């Protein structure tokens, strides 16, 4: 255990202020890397890649070989849970994920919690392989989507602009919608516990679309399910670090931090840095928050913002990251420059 605790990412998560902050990048594996595109082509389609432990291990390791991040994040997707629950899912070229939507409590019978591990077993095998193959100072992060964000895809059937169907559901039938959230809370706890048992040292919950919820609904559908998941995980693993990422929630991140029990929180690009240093970082370690588009732009604009982030948040427990996932058009050489700046090499 003491050897593990020497890993830079785990030190930051335990509240230590590091001379050089550990770093990793959300969506660090993926289409911006030519070697990823090659492996993905070999796998056939995206889901086949997620369920192939050997190839999923390979794409997880690819960014580490180039850039030496302090963490490896399991290669999978937040929509594997609905898929494992029995909801048909496809990733269409240029369109993103497409699911056969569920829009009412009467349709929840289509989901079966008792069979999820049959589909998800290869993911646990990927985690087990990675726990053996990552560099020794590197921390293995498991993840899942938070129930609200996963539900947006399950109900809308794809990425959405206005969240019309899911909002209609939460406002007209909150009790019915909470039955869907209950299923997702349960599935997510089981899924993450299996990842931890296979070797994940930290887990992150992505609540990418938390910011579309008004205040009181955010408490109901983001804070409360997250709190229950953290509680369920800690019942078995009291010291497990959990990183929350409630994107786009502004000042409500304070309630999220105080009420969910997360170990650390990931900040989106819009979070004011001075405010975060004073109010958020005094409570928990923070992670973030470079705009992924600055990683596309590169050059002086990117370098100046990285310096500002390091100056403001580097004074407390901090993990350098983006404020949202890497986008496919990111030039790999800009990621190399970022790594050089953070690592001081
Ligand atoms: O190869 C391809 O064309 C598929 C692109 C892709 C990739 C590389 C998808 C489809 N998912 C992933 C992997 C992935 N997704 C990872 C592991 C890789 C890594 O981080 O290195 C993770 C952590 C995710 C998480 C994820 N998937 C989120 C939350 C994080 C975020 O960026 O907001 C979300 C919202 C998804 C849904 C999803 N999956 C894929 C796409 C294109 C999308 C987004 C669709 C949309 O914008 O609505």
Tab-separated table of C-alpha atoms and ligand atoms in Angstrom:
chain	number	residue	atom	x	y	z
A	1	UNK	CA	0.000	0.000	0.000
A	2	UNK	CA	2.772	2.480	0.853
A	3	UNK	CA	4.361	1.950	-2.579
A	4	UNK	CA	1.007	2.700	-4.175
A	5	UNK	CA	0.592	5.872	-2.137
A	6	UNK	CA	3.825	7.184	-3.632
A	7	UNK	CA	2.204	7.575	-7.001
A	8	UNK	CA	1.899	11.302	-7.815
A	9	UNK	CA	-1.808	11.199	-8.692
A	10	UNK	CA	-2.695	9.396	-5.447
A	11	UNK	CA	-0.635	11.900	-3.475
A	12	UNK	CA	-2.561	14.822	-4.963
A	13	UNK	CA	-5.839	13.046	-4.280
A	14	UNK	CA	-4.854	12.580	-0.658
A	15	UNK	CA	-4.468	16.346	-0.363
A	16	UNK	CA	-0.752	16.764	-0.901
A	17	UNK	CA	0.477	19.827	-2.761
A	18	UNK	CA	2.993	18.648	-5.365
A	19	UNK	CA	5.993	20.560	-6.715
A	20	UNK	CA	4.973	19.368	-10.177
A	21	UNK	CA	1.260	18.559	-10.440
A	22	UNK	CA	0.374	15.138	-11.854
A	23	UNK	CA	-1.477	15.303	-15.159
A	24	UNK	CA	-3.718	13.284	-17.430
A	25	UNK	CA	-6.224	14.344	-20.065
A	26	UNK	CA	-9.875	13.420	-20.302
A	27	UNK	CA	-10.350	11.292	-23.440
A	28	UNK	CA	-6.572	10.985	-23.761
A	29	UNK	CA	-6.974	7.920	-25.984
A	30	UNK	CA	-8.895	8.420	-29.188
A	31	UNK	CA	-9.206	9.664	-32.701
A	32	UNK	CA	-6.567	12.446	-32.541
A	33	UNK	CA	-3.906	9.675	-32.441
A	34	UNK	CA	-3.086	7.837	-35.695
A	35	UNK	CA	-2.222	4.662	-33.768
A	36	UNK	CA	-5.708	4.741	-32.184
A	37	UNK	CA	-7.370	4.991	-35.608
A	38	UNK	CA	-5.302	2.029	-36.743
A	39	UNK	CA	-6.251	-0.141	-33.748
A	40	UNK	CA	-9.902	0.870	-34.022
A	41	UNK	CA	-9.919	-0.201	-37.688
A	42	UNK	CA	-8.450	-3.533	-36.632
A	43	UNK	CA	-11.204	-4.019	-34.033
A	44	UNK	CA	-14.005	-3.450	-36.548
A	45	UNK	CA	-16.356	-1.105	-34.733
A	46	UNK	CA	-16.116	0.957	-31.570
A	47	UNK	CA	-18.065	-1.462	-29.342
A	48	UNK	CA	-15.898	-4.376	-30.494
A	49	UNK	CA	-12.884	-2.305	-29.452
A	50	UNK	CA	-14.369	-1.628	-25.991
A	51	UNK	CA	-15.070	-5.346	-25.472
A	52	UNK	CA	-11.676	-6.571	-26.724
A	53	UNK	CA	-9.348	-6.585	-23.670
A	54	UNK	CA	-6.150	-6.839	-25.668
A	55	UNK	CA	-6.977	-3.956	-28.031
A	56	UNK	CA	-8.635	-1.836	-25.314
A	57	UNK	CA	-5.460	-2.261	-23.239
A	58	UNK	CA	-3.380	-1.215	-26.242
A	59	UNK	CA	-5.326	2.024	-26.893
A	60	UNK	CA	-5.257	2.891	-23.180
A	61	UNK	CA	-1.456	2.654	-23.242
A	62	UNK	CA	-0.929	4.577	-26.501
A	63	UNK	CA	-1.078	8.141	-25.062
A	64	UNK	CA	1.156	7.108	-22.123
A	65	UNK	CA	3.901	5.973	-24.497
A	66	UNK	CA	3.903	9.332	-26.241
A	67	UNK	CA	3.327	11.733	-23.368
A	68	UNK	CA	4.004	9.976	-20.030
A	69	UNK	CA	0.789	10.929	-18.275
A	70	UNK	CA	0.542	10.183	-14.540
A	71	UNK	CA	-2.690	8.261	-15.033
A	72	UNK	CA	-4.100	5.713	-17.438
A	73	UNK	CA	-7.866	5.844	-17.917
A	74	UNK	CA	-9.512	2.596	-18.853
A	75	UNK	CA	-10.619	2.608	-22.479
A	76	UNK	CA	-14.379	2.051	-22.506
A	77	UNK	CA	-17.432	4.290	-22.825
A	78	UNK	CA	-20.123	5.593	-20.498
A	79	UNK	CA	-22.800	3.925	-22.631
A	80	UNK	CA	-21.616	0.355	-21.973
A	81	UNK	CA	-23.960	0.282	-18.953
A	82	UNK	CA	-27.179	0.857	-20.956
A	83	UNK	CA	-25.850	-1.617	-23.513
A	84	UNK	CA	-25.202	-4.229	-20.792
A	85	UNK	CA	-28.663	-3.567	-19.325
A	86	UNK	CA	-30.126	-4.611	-22.673
A	87	UNK	CA	-30.693	-1.348	-24.556
A	88	UNK	CA	-29.621	-1.649	-28.208
A	89	UNK	CA	-26.669	0.691	-28.969
A	90	UNK	CA	-24.657	1.508	-32.082
A	91	UNK	CA	-21.948	4.050	-32.809
A	92	UNK	CA	-22.587	5.504	-36.223
A	93	UNK	CA	-19.744	7.073	-38.181
A	94	UNK	CA	-19.908	10.862	-37.881
A	95	UNK	CA	-23.070	10.668	-35.749
A	96	UNK	CA	-21.940	9.384	-32.371
A	97	UNK	CA	-23.931	6.944	-30.231
A	98	UNK	CA	-27.473	5.941	-31.195
A	99	UNK	CA	-29.765	4.025	-28.798
A	100	UNK	CA	-33.295	2.731	-29.038
A	101	UNK	CA	-34.853	5.311	-26.644
A	102	UNK	CA	-36.697	4.619	-23.387
A	103	UNK	CA	-39.193	7.378	-22.612
A	104	UNK	CA	-41.511	6.117	-19.864
A	105	UNK	CA	-41.428	4.064	-16.676
A	106	UNK	CA	-43.574	1.415	-18.384
A	107	UNK	CA	-40.585	0.641	-20.668
A	108	UNK	CA	-38.119	-0.045	-17.841
A	109	UNK	CA	-38.878	-3.765	-18.073
A	110	UNK	CA	-36.578	-3.730	-21.099
A	111	UNK	CA	-33.624	-3.316	-18.712
A	112	UNK	CA	-32.188	-6.266	-16.763
A	113	UNK	CA	-29.730	-5.539	-13.952
A	114	UNK	CA	-29.047	-9.216	-13.304
A	115	UNK	CA	-27.185	-9.799	-16.587
A	116	UNK	CA	-24.842	-6.805	-16.853
A	117	UNK	CA	-21.586	-8.554	-15.958
A	118	UNK	CA	-21.988	-11.038	-18.791
A	119	UNK	CA	-21.533	-8.138	-21.229
A	120	UNK	CA	-19.104	-6.154	-19.080
A	121	UNK	CA	-16.694	-8.972	-18.145
A	122	UNK	CA	-14.213	-8.085	-20.927
A	123	UNK	CA	-13.968	-4.552	-19.457
A	124	UNK	CA	-12.892	-5.992	-16.100
A	125	UNK	CA	-10.324	-8.088	-17.928
A	126	UNK	CA	-8.971	-4.925	-19.603
A	127	UNK	CA	-8.599	-3.341	-16.150
A	128	UNK	CA	-6.801	-6.428	-14.826
A	129	UNK	CA	-4.383	-6.409	-17.764
A	130	UNK	CA	-3.703	-2.685	-17.358
A	131	UNK	CA	-3.001	-3.043	-13.660
A	132	UNK	CA	-0.064	-5.254	-14.694
A	133	UNK	CA	1.129	-3.283	-17.732
A	134	UNK	CA	1.025	0.433	-16.797
A	135	UNK	CA	4.279	2.126	-15.714
A	136	UNK	CA	4.925	1.831	-11.985
A	137	UNK	CA	4.298	5.484	-11.055
A	138	UNK	CA	1.174	5.642	-13.165
A	139	UNK	CA	-2.285	5.398	-11.542
A	140	UNK	CA	-5.088	3.368	-13.114
A	141	UNK	CA	-8.407	5.223	-13.308
A	142	UNK	CA	-11.680	3.377	-13.811
A	143	UNK	CA	-14.800	5.316	-14.744
A	144	UNK	CA	-18.495	5.395	-15.414
A	145	UNK	CA	-20.979	8.001	-16.533
A	146	UNK	CA	-23.056	9.496	-13.732
A	147	UNK	CA	-26.695	8.318	-13.868
A	148	UNK	CA	-28.091	11.651	-15.110
A	149	UNK	CA	-25.691	11.883	-18.067
A	150	UNK	CA	-26.141	8.215	-19.004
A	151	UNK	CA	-29.928	8.670	-18.763
A	152	UNK	CA	-29.822	11.601	-21.228
A	153	UNK	CA	-28.568	9.212	-23.919
A	154	UNK	CA	-30.962	6.435	-22.889
A	155	UNK	CA	-33.982	8.739	-23.120
A	156	UNK	CA	-33.023	11.012	-26.024
A	157	UNK	CA	-31.555	8.082	-27.979
A	158	UNK	CA	-28.492	10.140	-28.948
A	159	UNK	CA	-26.562	13.288	-28.019
A	160	UNK	CA	-29.062	16.120	-27.581
A	161	UNK	CA	-29.248	19.906	-27.908
A	162	UNK	CA	-32.329	20.645	-25.836
A	163	UNK	CA	-32.917	17.512	-23.676
A	164	UNK	CA	-36.622	17.878	-24.473
A	165	UNK	CA	-37.656	14.257	-23.873
A	166	UNK	CA	-35.788	13.685	-20.631
A	167	UNK	CA	-36.911	17.045	-19.211
A	168	UNK	CA	-40.480	16.254	-20.146
A	169	UNK	CA	-40.098	13.002	-18.198
A	170	UNK	CA	-38.509	14.443	-15.030
A	171	UNK	CA	-41.105	17.225	-14.793
A	172	UNK	CA	-44.186	15.148	-15.593
A	173	UNK	CA	-43.322	11.866	-13.825
A	174	UNK	CA	-40.456	12.282	-11.331
A	175	UNK	CA	-41.334	9.041	-9.516
A	176	UNK	CA	-41.185	7.042	-12.756
A	177	UNK	CA	-37.922	8.691	-13.774
A	178	UNK	CA	-36.398	7.969	-10.376
A	179	UNK	CA	-36.973	4.252	-11.077
A	180	UNK	CA	-34.597	4.599	-14.050
A	181	UNK	CA	-32.066	6.476	-11.898
A	182	UNK	CA	-32.308	3.717	-9.247
A	183	UNK	CA	-31.399	1.091	-11.851
A	184	UNK	CA	-28.446	3.186	-13.001
A	185	UNK	CA	-27.208	3.836	-9.459
A	186	UNK	CA	-27.244	0.109	-8.752
A	187	UNK	CA	-25.595	-0.854	-12.061
A	188	UNK	CA	-22.929	1.840	-11.656
A	189	UNK	CA	-22.006	0.722	-8.135
A	190	UNK	CA	-21.666	-2.893	-9.306
A	191	UNK	CA	-19.718	-1.909	-12.421
A	192	UNK	CA	-17.255	0.290	-10.540
A	193	UNK	CA	-16.794	-2.227	-7.714
A	194	UNK	CA	-15.796	-4.830	-10.327
A	195	UNK	CA	-13.347	-2.357	-11.868
A	196	UNK	CA	-11.824	-1.701	-8.435
A	197	UNK	CA	-11.585	-5.424	-7.705
A	198	UNK	CA	-9.795	-5.860	-11.047
A	199	UNK	CA	-7.232	-3.172	-10.161
A	200	UNK	CA	-8.634	0.348	-10.720
A	201	UNK	CA	-7.102	2.602	-8.043
A	202	UNK	CA	-9.309	5.656	-8.556
A	203	UNK	CA	-12.698	6.085	-10.216
A	204	UNK	CA	-14.126	9.103	-12.015
A	205	UNK	CA	-17.836	9.753	-12.525
A	206	UNK	CA	-18.525	11.837	-15.655
A	207	UNK	CA	-21.633	14.008	-15.275
A	208	UNK	CA	-21.063	15.814	-18.552
A	209	UNK	CA	-24.628	17.116	-18.920
A	210	UNK	CA	-25.293	18.061	-15.258
A	211	UNK	CA	-25.265	21.719	-16.355
A	212	UNK	CA	-28.570	21.486	-18.224
A	213	UNK	CA	-30.467	20.893	-14.965
A	214	UNK	CA	-31.994	23.792	-13.006
A	215	UNK	CA	-30.817	24.132	-9.429
A	216	UNK	CA	-33.330	21.949	-7.541
A	217	UNK	CA	-33.350	19.304	-10.271
A	218	UNK	CA	-29.526	19.204	-10.177
A	219	UNK	CA	-29.735	18.241	-6.534
A	220	UNK	CA	-32.236	15.469	-7.257
A	221	UNK	CA	-30.720	13.942	-10.368
A	222	UNK	CA	-26.988	14.646	-10.057
A	223	UNK	CA	-26.001	15.242	-6.424
A	224	UNK	CA	-28.231	12.577	-4.866
A	225	UNK	CA	-27.383	9.686	-7.251
A	226	UNK	CA	-23.682	10.584	-7.020
A	227	UNK	CA	-23.902	10.575	-3.220
A	228	UNK	CA	-25.499	7.127	-3.285
A	229	UNK	CA	-22.820	5.771	-5.618
A	230	UNK	CA	-19.994	7.143	-3.464
A	231	UNK	CA	-21.667	5.601	-0.394
A	232	UNK	CA	-22.086	2.236	-2.147
A	233	UNK	CA	-18.447	2.164	-3.225
A	234	UNK	CA	-17.080	3.246	0.162
A	235	UNK	CA	-19.132	0.578	1.952
A	236	UNK	CA	-16.717	-1.939	0.383
A	237	UNK	CA	-13.667	0.281	-0.149
A	238	UNK	CA	-13.610	3.029	2.507
A	239	UNK	CA	-10.468	4.703	1.115
A	240	UNK	CA	-11.341	4.634	-2.583
A	241	UNK	CA	-10.661	8.019	-4.229
A	242	UNK	CA	-13.624	9.162	-6.323
A	243	UNK	CA	-13.356	12.134	-8.698
A	244	UNK	CA	-16.607	13.899	-9.614
A	245	UNK	CA	-17.104	15.910	-12.809
A	246	UNK	CA	-20.383	17.828	-12.724
A	247	UNK	CA	-19.793	19.868	-15.873
A	248	UNK	CA	-21.341	23.310	-16.315
A	249	UNK	CA	-22.947	23.692	-12.882
A	250	UNK	CA	-21.284	26.972	-11.843
A	251	UNK	CA	-21.508	27.781	-8.135
A	252	UNK	CA	-23.527	24.613	-7.514
A	253	UNK	CA	-20.229	22.731	-7.566
A	254	UNK	CA	-19.960	23.762	-3.890
A	255	UNK	CA	-23.120	21.831	-2.958
A	256	UNK	CA	-21.881	18.917	-5.079
A	257	UNK	CA	-18.571	18.802	-3.194
A	258	UNK	CA	-20.150	19.165	0.236
A	259	UNK	CA	-22.984	16.700	-0.249
A	260	UNK	CA	-21.688	13.853	-2.440
A	261	UNK	CA	-18.571	12.809	-0.520
A	262	UNK	CA	-16.337	12.865	-3.624
A	263	UNK	CA	-12.597	12.975	-2.944
A	264	UNK	CA	-11.857	15.529	-5.649
A	265	UNK	CA	-13.660	17.475	-8.313
A	266	UNK	CA	-12.911	18.178	-11.956
A	267	UNK	CA	-13.462	21.782	-13.080
A	268	UNK	CA	-14.872	22.740	-16.483
A	269	UNK	CA	-13.232	25.523	-18.543
A	270	UNK	CA	-15.769	28.124	-17.388
A	271	UNK	CA	-14.926	27.849	-13.672
A	272	UNK	CA	-13.254	31.068	-12.425
A	273	UNK	CA	-9.767	30.061	-11.291
A	274	UNK	CA	-9.353	32.457	-8.353
A	275	UNK	CA	-12.762	31.490	-7.012
A	276	UNK	CA	-11.981	27.774	-7.420
A	277	UNK	CA	-8.642	28.154	-5.623
A	278	UNK	CA	-10.265	29.923	-2.711
A	279	UNK	CA	-13.607	28.176	-2.334
A	280	UNK	CA	-13.344	24.715	-3.909
A	281	UNK	CA	-9.700	23.801	-3.438
A	282	UNK	CA	-9.899	24.668	0.248
A	283	UNK	CA	-12.348	21.762	0.587
A	284	UNK	CA	-11.051	19.125	-1.875
A	285	UNK	CA	-8.261	18.606	-4.429
A	286	UNK	CA	-9.237	19.969	-7.844
A	287	UNK	CA	-8.551	18.823	-11.387
A	288	UNK	CA	-8.744	20.764	-14.655
A	289	UNK	CA	-9.443	23.002	-16.446
A	290	UNK	CA	-7.788	23.872	-19.784
A	291	UNK	CA	-10.237	24.485	-22.641
A	292	UNK	CA	-9.772	21.527	-25.055
A	293	UNK	CA	-9.970	24.026	-27.924
A	294	UNK	CA	-6.784	25.696	-26.657
A	295	UNK	CA	-5.112	22.338	-27.128
A	296	UNK	CA	-6.227	22.523	-30.758
A	297	UNK	CA	-4.935	26.107	-31.123
A	298	UNK	CA	-1.619	25.478	-29.338
A	299	UNK	CA	1.177	28.067	-29.392
A	300	UNK	CA	1.384	31.093	-27.113
A	301	UNK	CA	-2.367	31.173	-26.385
A	302	UNK	CA	-2.225	27.648	-24.956
A	303	UNK	CA	1.044	28.230	-23.110
A	304	UNK	CA	-0.210	31.404	-21.418
A	305	UNK	CA	-3.350	29.716	-20.157
A	306	UNK	CA	-1.427	26.691	-18.882
A	307	UNK	CA	0.852	29.059	-16.940
A	308	UNK	CA	-2.158	30.853	-15.425
A	309	UNK	CA	-3.791	27.588	-14.387
A	310	UNK	CA	-0.567	26.324	-12.797
A	311	UNK	CA	-0.026	29.611	-10.999
A	312	UNK	CA	-3.540	29.775	-9.582
A	313	UNK	CA	-4.366	26.157	-8.767
A	314	UNK	CA	-0.809	24.802	-8.337
A	315	UNK	CA	-0.687	26.309	-4.843
A	316	UNK	CA	-3.001	23.609	-3.474
A	317	UNK	CA	-3.688	19.913	-4.163
A	318	UNK	CA	-4.078	19.857	-7.925
A	319	UNK	CA	-4.217	17.538	-10.939
A	320	UNK	CA	-3.645	19.190	-14.300
A	321	UNK	CA	-6.256	18.199	-16.884
A	322	UNK	CA	-8.561	19.607	-19.512
A	323	UNK	CA	-11.951	21.088	-18.629
A	324	UNK	CA	-13.591	18.563	-20.974
A	325	UNK	CA	-12.464	15.745	-23.321
A	326	UNK	CA	-9.829	16.074	-26.061
A	327	UNK	CA	-11.412	16.696	-29.463
A	328	UNK	CA	-10.452	14.605	-32.525
A	329	UNK	CA	-8.885	17.529	-34.432
A	330	UNK	CA	-6.237	18.056	-31.702
A	331	UNK	CA	-2.707	18.102	-33.193
A	332	UNK	CA	-0.644	15.459	-31.322
A	333	UNK	CA	2.331	17.859	-31.205
A	334	UNK	CA	0.310	20.285	-29.052
A	335	UNK	CA	-0.240	17.501	-26.516
A	336	UNK	CA	3.529	16.884	-26.563
A	337	UNK	CA	4.143	20.577	-25.811
A	338	UNK	CA	1.604	20.525	-22.980
A	339	UNK	CA	3.278	17.487	-21.447
A	340	UNK	CA	6.672	19.179	-21.719
A	341	UNK	CA	5.374	22.293	-19.947
A	342	UNK	CA	3.740	20.371	-17.101
A	343	UNK	CA	6.616	17.977	-16.588
A	344	UNK	CA	9.249	20.693	-16.994
A	345	UNK	CA	11.173	18.650	-19.558
B	1	LIG	O1	-13.563	5.949	-32.234
B	1	LIG	C1	-14.620	6.570	-32.209
B	1	LIG	O2	-15.121	7.087	-33.214
B	1	LIG	C2	-15.404	6.675	-30.936
B	1	LIG	C3	-15.144	7.943	-30.188
B	1	LIG	C4	-15.252	7.603	-28.714
B	1	LIG	C5	-14.179	7.368	-27.835
B	1	LIG	C6	-12.713	7.415	-28.134
B	1	LIG	C7	-16.447	7.409	-27.991
B	1	LIG	C8	-17.833	7.480	-28.518
B	1	LIG	N1	-16.119	7.074	-26.688
B	1	LIG	C9	-14.738	7.048	-26.544
B	1	LIG	C10	-13.986	6.644	-25.338
B	1	LIG	C11	-14.326	7.265	-24.055
B	1	LIG	N2	-15.501	7.901	-23.749
B	1	LIG	C12	-13.514	7.270	-22.888
B	1	LIG	C13	-12.184	6.543	-22.705
B	1	LIG	C14	-11.064	7.158	-23.470
B	1	LIG	C15	-10.165	8.087	-22.740
B	1	LIG	O3	-10.622	8.898	-21.926
B	1	LIG	O4	-8.965	8.036	-23.002
B	1	LIG	C16	-14.208	7.991	-21.902
B	1	LIG	C17	-13.732	8.323	-20.501
B	1	LIG	C18	-15.454	8.360	-22.457
B	1	LIG	C19	-16.494	9.067	-21.711
B	1	LIG	C20	-17.690	9.583	-22.425
B	1	LIG	N3	-18.399	9.033	-23.482
B	1	LIG	C21	-18.386	10.741	-22.008
B	1	LIG	C22	-18.017	11.567	-20.799
B	1	LIG	C23	-16.804	12.414	-21.049
B	1	LIG	C24	-16.985	13.540	-21.999
B	1	LIG	O5	-16.108	13.701	-22.868
B	1	LIG	O6	-17.959	14.285	-21.862
B	1	LIG	C25	-19.495	10.914	-22.864
B	1	LIG	C26	-20.528	12.026	-22.819
B	1	LIG	C27	-19.498	9.829	-23.796
B	1	LIG	C28	-20.518	9.558	-24.835
B	1	LIG	C29	-19.875	9.405	-26.161
B	1	LIG	N4	-19.212	8.286	-26.563
B	1	LIG	C30	-18.691	8.462	-27.811
B	1	LIG	C31	-19.042	9.792	-28.238
B	1	LIG	C32	-18.705	10.401	-29.561
B	1	LIG	C33	-19.757	10.379	-27.180
B	1	LIG	C34	-20.248	11.823	-27.094
B	1	LIG	C35	-21.467	12.061	-27.859
B	1	LIG	C36	-22.023	13.439	-27.555
B	1	LIG	O7	-21.292	14.444	-27.703
B	1	LIG	O8	-23.175	13.511	-27.147
